[in-house]
CSV table of C-alpha atoms in Angstrom, one decimal:
chain,number,residue,atom,x,y,z
W,1,UNK,CA,0.0,0.0,0.0
W,2,UNK,CA,2.6,2.5,-1.0
W,3,UNK,CA,0.4,4.1,-3.6
W,4,UNK,CA,0.1,7.8,-2.6
W,5,UNK,CA,-3.3,8.2,-4.1
W,6,UNK,CA,-4.7,5.4,-2.0
W,7,UNK,CA,-3.0,6.8,1.1
W,8,UNK,CA,-4.6,10.2,0.4
W,9,UNK,CA,-8.0,8.7,-0.1
W,10,UNK,CA,-7.7,6.8,3.2
W,11,UNK,CA,-6.8,10.0,5.0
W,12,UNK,CA,-9.7,11.8,3.5
W,13,UNK,CA,-12.1,9.0,4.2
W,14,UNK,CA,-12.4,10.0,7.8
W,15,UNK,CA,-12.9,13.7,7.1
W,16,UNK,CA,-16.7,14.3,6.5
W,17,UNK,CA,-16.4,17.9,5.5
W,18,UNK,CA,-14.6,16.9,2.3
W,19,UNK,CA,-17.6,14.8,1.4
W,20,UNK,CA,-19.9,17.7,2.1
W,21,UNK,CA,-17.9,20.1,-0.1
W,22,UNK,CA,-17.9,17.5,-2.9
W,23,UNK,CA,-21.6,17.1,-2.7
W,24,UNK,CA,-22.1,20.9,-2.5
W,25,UNK,CA,-20.0,21.5,-5.6
W,26,UNK,CA,-21.9,18.8,-7.5
W,27,UNK,CA,-25.2,20.4,-6.5
W,28,UNK,CA,-24.1,23.8,-7.6
W,29,UNK,CA,-22.9,22.5,-10.9
W,30,UNK,CA,-26.2,20.6,-11.3
W,31,UNK,CA,-28.2,23.8,-10.6
W,32,UNK,CA,-26.1,25.8,-13.0
W,33,UNK,CA,-26.7,23.3,-15.8
W,34,UNK,CA,-30.4,23.1,-14.9
W,35,UNK,CA,-30.9,26.9,-15.0
W,36,UNK,CA,-29.0,27.1,-18.3
W,37,UNK,CA,-31.3,24.4,-19.7
W,38,UNK,CA,-34.4,26.4,-18.5
W,39,UNK,CA,-33.0,29.6,-20.2
W,40,UNK,CA,-32.7,27.7,-23.4
W,41,UNK,CA,-36.2,26.2,-23.1
W,42,UNK,CA,-37.6,29.7,-22.3
W,43,UNK,CA,-35.8,31.2,-25.3
W,44,UNK,CA,-37.1,28.4,-27.6
W,45,UNK,CA,-40.6,29.0,-26.3
W,46,UNK,CA,-40.4,32.7,-27.0
W,47,UNK,CA,-39.3,31.9,-30.6
W,48,UNK,CA,-42.2,29.6,-31.1
W,49,UNK,CA,-44.7,32.3,-29.8
W,50,UNK,CA,-43.0,34.9,-32.0
W,51,UNK,CA,-43.4,32.6,-35.1
W,52,UNK,CA,-47.1,32.0,-34.5
W,53,UNK,CA,-47.8,35.7,-33.8
W,54,UNK,CA,-46.0,36.5,-37.1
W,55,UNK,CA,-43.6,38.9,-35.4
W,56,UNK,CA,-41.3,40.6,-37.8
W,57,UNK,CA,-38.9,42.0,-35.2
W,58,UNK,CA,-37.2,40.6,-32.2
W,59,UNK,CA,-37.9,42.5,-28.9
W,60,UNK,CA,-34.4,44.0,-29.1
W,61,UNK,CA,-35.0,45.2,-32.7
W,62,UNK,CA,-38.4,46.6,-31.8
W,63,UNK,CA,-37.0,48.4,-28.8
W,64,UNK,CA,-34.2,50.0,-30.9
W,65,UNK,CA,-36.5,50.9,-33.8
W,66,UNK,CA,-39.3,52.3,-31.7
W,67,UNK,CA,-36.9,54.4,-29.6
W,68,UNK,CA,-35.4,55.8,-32.7
W,69,UNK,CA,-38.8,56.5,-34.3
W,70,UNK,CA,-40.0,58.3,-31.1
W,71,UNK,CA,-36.9,60.4,-31.1
W,72,UNK,CA,-37.2,61.2,-34.8
W,73,UNK,CA,-40.9,62.1,-34.4
W,74,UNK,CA,-40.1,64.4,-31.5
W,75,UNK,CA,-37.3,66.1,-33.5
W,76,UNK,CA,-39.7,66.5,-36.4
W,77,UNK,CA,-42.3,68.2,-34.2
W,78,UNK,CA,-39.8,70.5,-32.7
W,79,UNK,CA,-38.4,71.5,-36.1
W,80,UNK,CA,-41.8,72.1,-37.6
W,81,UNK,CA,-42.9,74.1,-34.5
W,82,UNK,CA,-39.8,76.2,-34.7
W,83,UNK,CA,-40.4,77.2,-38.3
W,84,UNK,CA,-44.2,77.7,-38.0
W,85,UNK,CA,-45.5,81.0,-39.4
W,86,UNK,CA,-46.6,83.4,-36.8
W,87,UNK,CA,-50.0,84.9,-36.6
W,88,UNK,CA,-50.2,88.5,-37.8
W,89,UNK,CA,-53.3,90.1,-36.5
W,90,UNK,CA,-53.0,93.0,-38.9
W,91,UNK,CA,-53.1,90.6,-41.9
W,92,UNK,CA,-55.3,87.9,-40.4
W,93,UNK,CA,-56.5,86.2,-43.6
W,94,UNK,CA,-53.0,85.7,-45.1
W,95,UNK,CA,-51.6,84.7,-41.7
W,96,UNK,CA,-54.2,82.0,-41.1
W,97,UNK,CA,-53.9,80.8,-44.7
W,98,UNK,CA,-50.2,80.4,-44.3
W,99,UNK,CA,-50.7,78.5,-41.0
W,100,UNK,CA,-53.3,76.2,-42.5
W,101,UNK,CA,-50.9,75.5,-45.4
W,102,UNK,CA,-48.0,74.8,-43.0
W,103,UNK,CA,-50.2,72.5,-40.9
W,104,UNK,CA,-51.3,70.6,-44.0
W,105,UNK,CA,-47.7,70.4,-45.1
W,106,UNK,CA,-46.7,69.0,-41.7
W,107,UNK,CA,-49.4,66.3,-41.9
W,108,UNK,CA,-48.3,65.4,-45.5
W,109,UNK,CA,-44.7,65.0,-44.3
W,110,UNK,CA,-45.9,62.9,-41.4
W,111,UNK,CA,-47.9,60.6,-43.7
W,112,UNK,CA,-45.0,60.4,-46.2
W,113,UNK,CA,-42.2,59.8,-43.7
W,114,UNK,CA,-43.6,58.4,-40.5
W,115,UNK,CA,-47.2,56.9,-40.9
W,116,UNK,CA,-46.1,53.5,-42.2
W,117,UNK,CA,-43.4,53.1,-39.6
W,118,UNK,CA,-45.7,54.1,-36.8
W,119,UNK,CA,-48.3,51.6,-38.0
W,120,UNK,CA,-45.8,48.8,-38.3
W,121,UNK,CA,-44.4,49.5,-34.8
W,122,UNK,CA,-47.9,49.6,-33.3
W,123,UNK,CA,-48.7,46.2,-34.9
W,124,UNK,CA,-45.5,44.8,-33.4
W,125,UNK,CA,-46.4,46.1,-30.0
W,126,UNK,CA,-49.9,44.7,-30.3
W,127,UNK,CA,-48.5,41.2,-31.1
W,128,UNK,CA,-46.7,41.4,-27.8
W,129,UNK,CA,-49.9,42.4,-25.9
W,130,UNK,CA,-48.6,46.0,-25.4
W,131,UNK,CA,-51.2,48.7,-26.0
W,132,UNK,CA,-51.4,52.5,-25.4
W,133,UNK,CA,-54.5,54.5,-25.7
W,134,UNK,CA,-52.8,57.6,-27.2
W,135,UNK,CA,-51.0,55.5,-29.8
W,136,UNK,CA,-54.3,53.8,-30.8
W,137,UNK,CA,-55.9,57.3,-31.0
W,138,UNK,CA,-53.3,59.1,-33.0
W,139,UNK,CA,-51.3,56.6,-35.0
W,140,UNK,CA,-53.5,57.1,-38.2
W,141,UNK,CA,-54.1,60.8,-37.9
W,142,UNK,CA,-52.3,62.8,-35.2
W,143,UNK,CA,-54.1,66.1,-36.4
W,144,UNK,CA,-51.6,68.5,-34.8
W,145,UNK,CA,-48.4,69.0,-32.7
W,146,UNK,CA,-50.1,67.7,-29.6
W,147,UNK,CA,-51.1,64.5,-31.3
W,148,UNK,CA,-47.6,64.1,-32.7
W,149,UNK,CA,-46.0,64.6,-29.3
W,150,UNK,CA,-48.4,62.1,-27.7
W,151,UNK,CA,-47.6,59.7,-30.5
W,152,UNK,CA,-43.9,60.0,-29.9
W,153,UNK,CA,-44.3,59.7,-26.1
W,154,UNK,CA,-46.6,56.7,-26.4
W,155,UNK,CA,-44.1,54.9,-28.6
W,156,UNK,CA,-41.3,55.7,-26.3
W,157,UNK,CA,-43.3,54.5,-23.3
W,158,UNK,CA,-44.1,51.2,-24.9
W,159,UNK,CA,-40.5,50.8,-26.0
W,160,UNK,CA,-39.4,51.1,-22.3
W,161,UNK,CA,-41.7,48.2,-21.4
W,162,UNK,CA,-39.6,45.8,-23.6
W,163,UNK,CA,-36.9,43.9,-21.9
C-alpha cells in the first residue's frame, strides 16, 4: 500500500467535511446546468410564440426601432414648430392661410415619412400584448403637434416596457 493516491483517499475517508464540499460542488454544478437548460427552453418558447404571432422584429430590434422612431418624431415636431409661421393680427387672412398651409404640409410630411413606420411599430407592440390609448388614438391621424407629441411619447413609453 505504497500508492500515494490510496493513502490520500484513506486520510480523506475520515474527514466528513470533504464529502460535504464535494456534494455541495456537485449540487451547484447541477443547478447551474439546470438553470442554463431552463433559459434555453424559455428562449425556444419565445421563438415559437413569435413565429405563430407572425412577429417581424425581435424584442431587441423593436425596442431599438421604436426608440429611434419616437426620437425622430419628436425632432420632427420641434423642427416644424420652430419654423411655423406666426399669426399676424394686422393681416389675419393671409396669416391664417399660411398657418393652414403649413399645418397641411406638416401632416403630409408625417404621412410620407412616418405613418407607415408608426403603424408597423404599433402592430409589433400589439403582437406582444402592449397597447397604449394615445398610440391607438393618434397613429393614423395625429391632427396637430399635440397629437404628434403624444404619439412620440406613447411609442417611447411602450419601448421602455420591452426587456
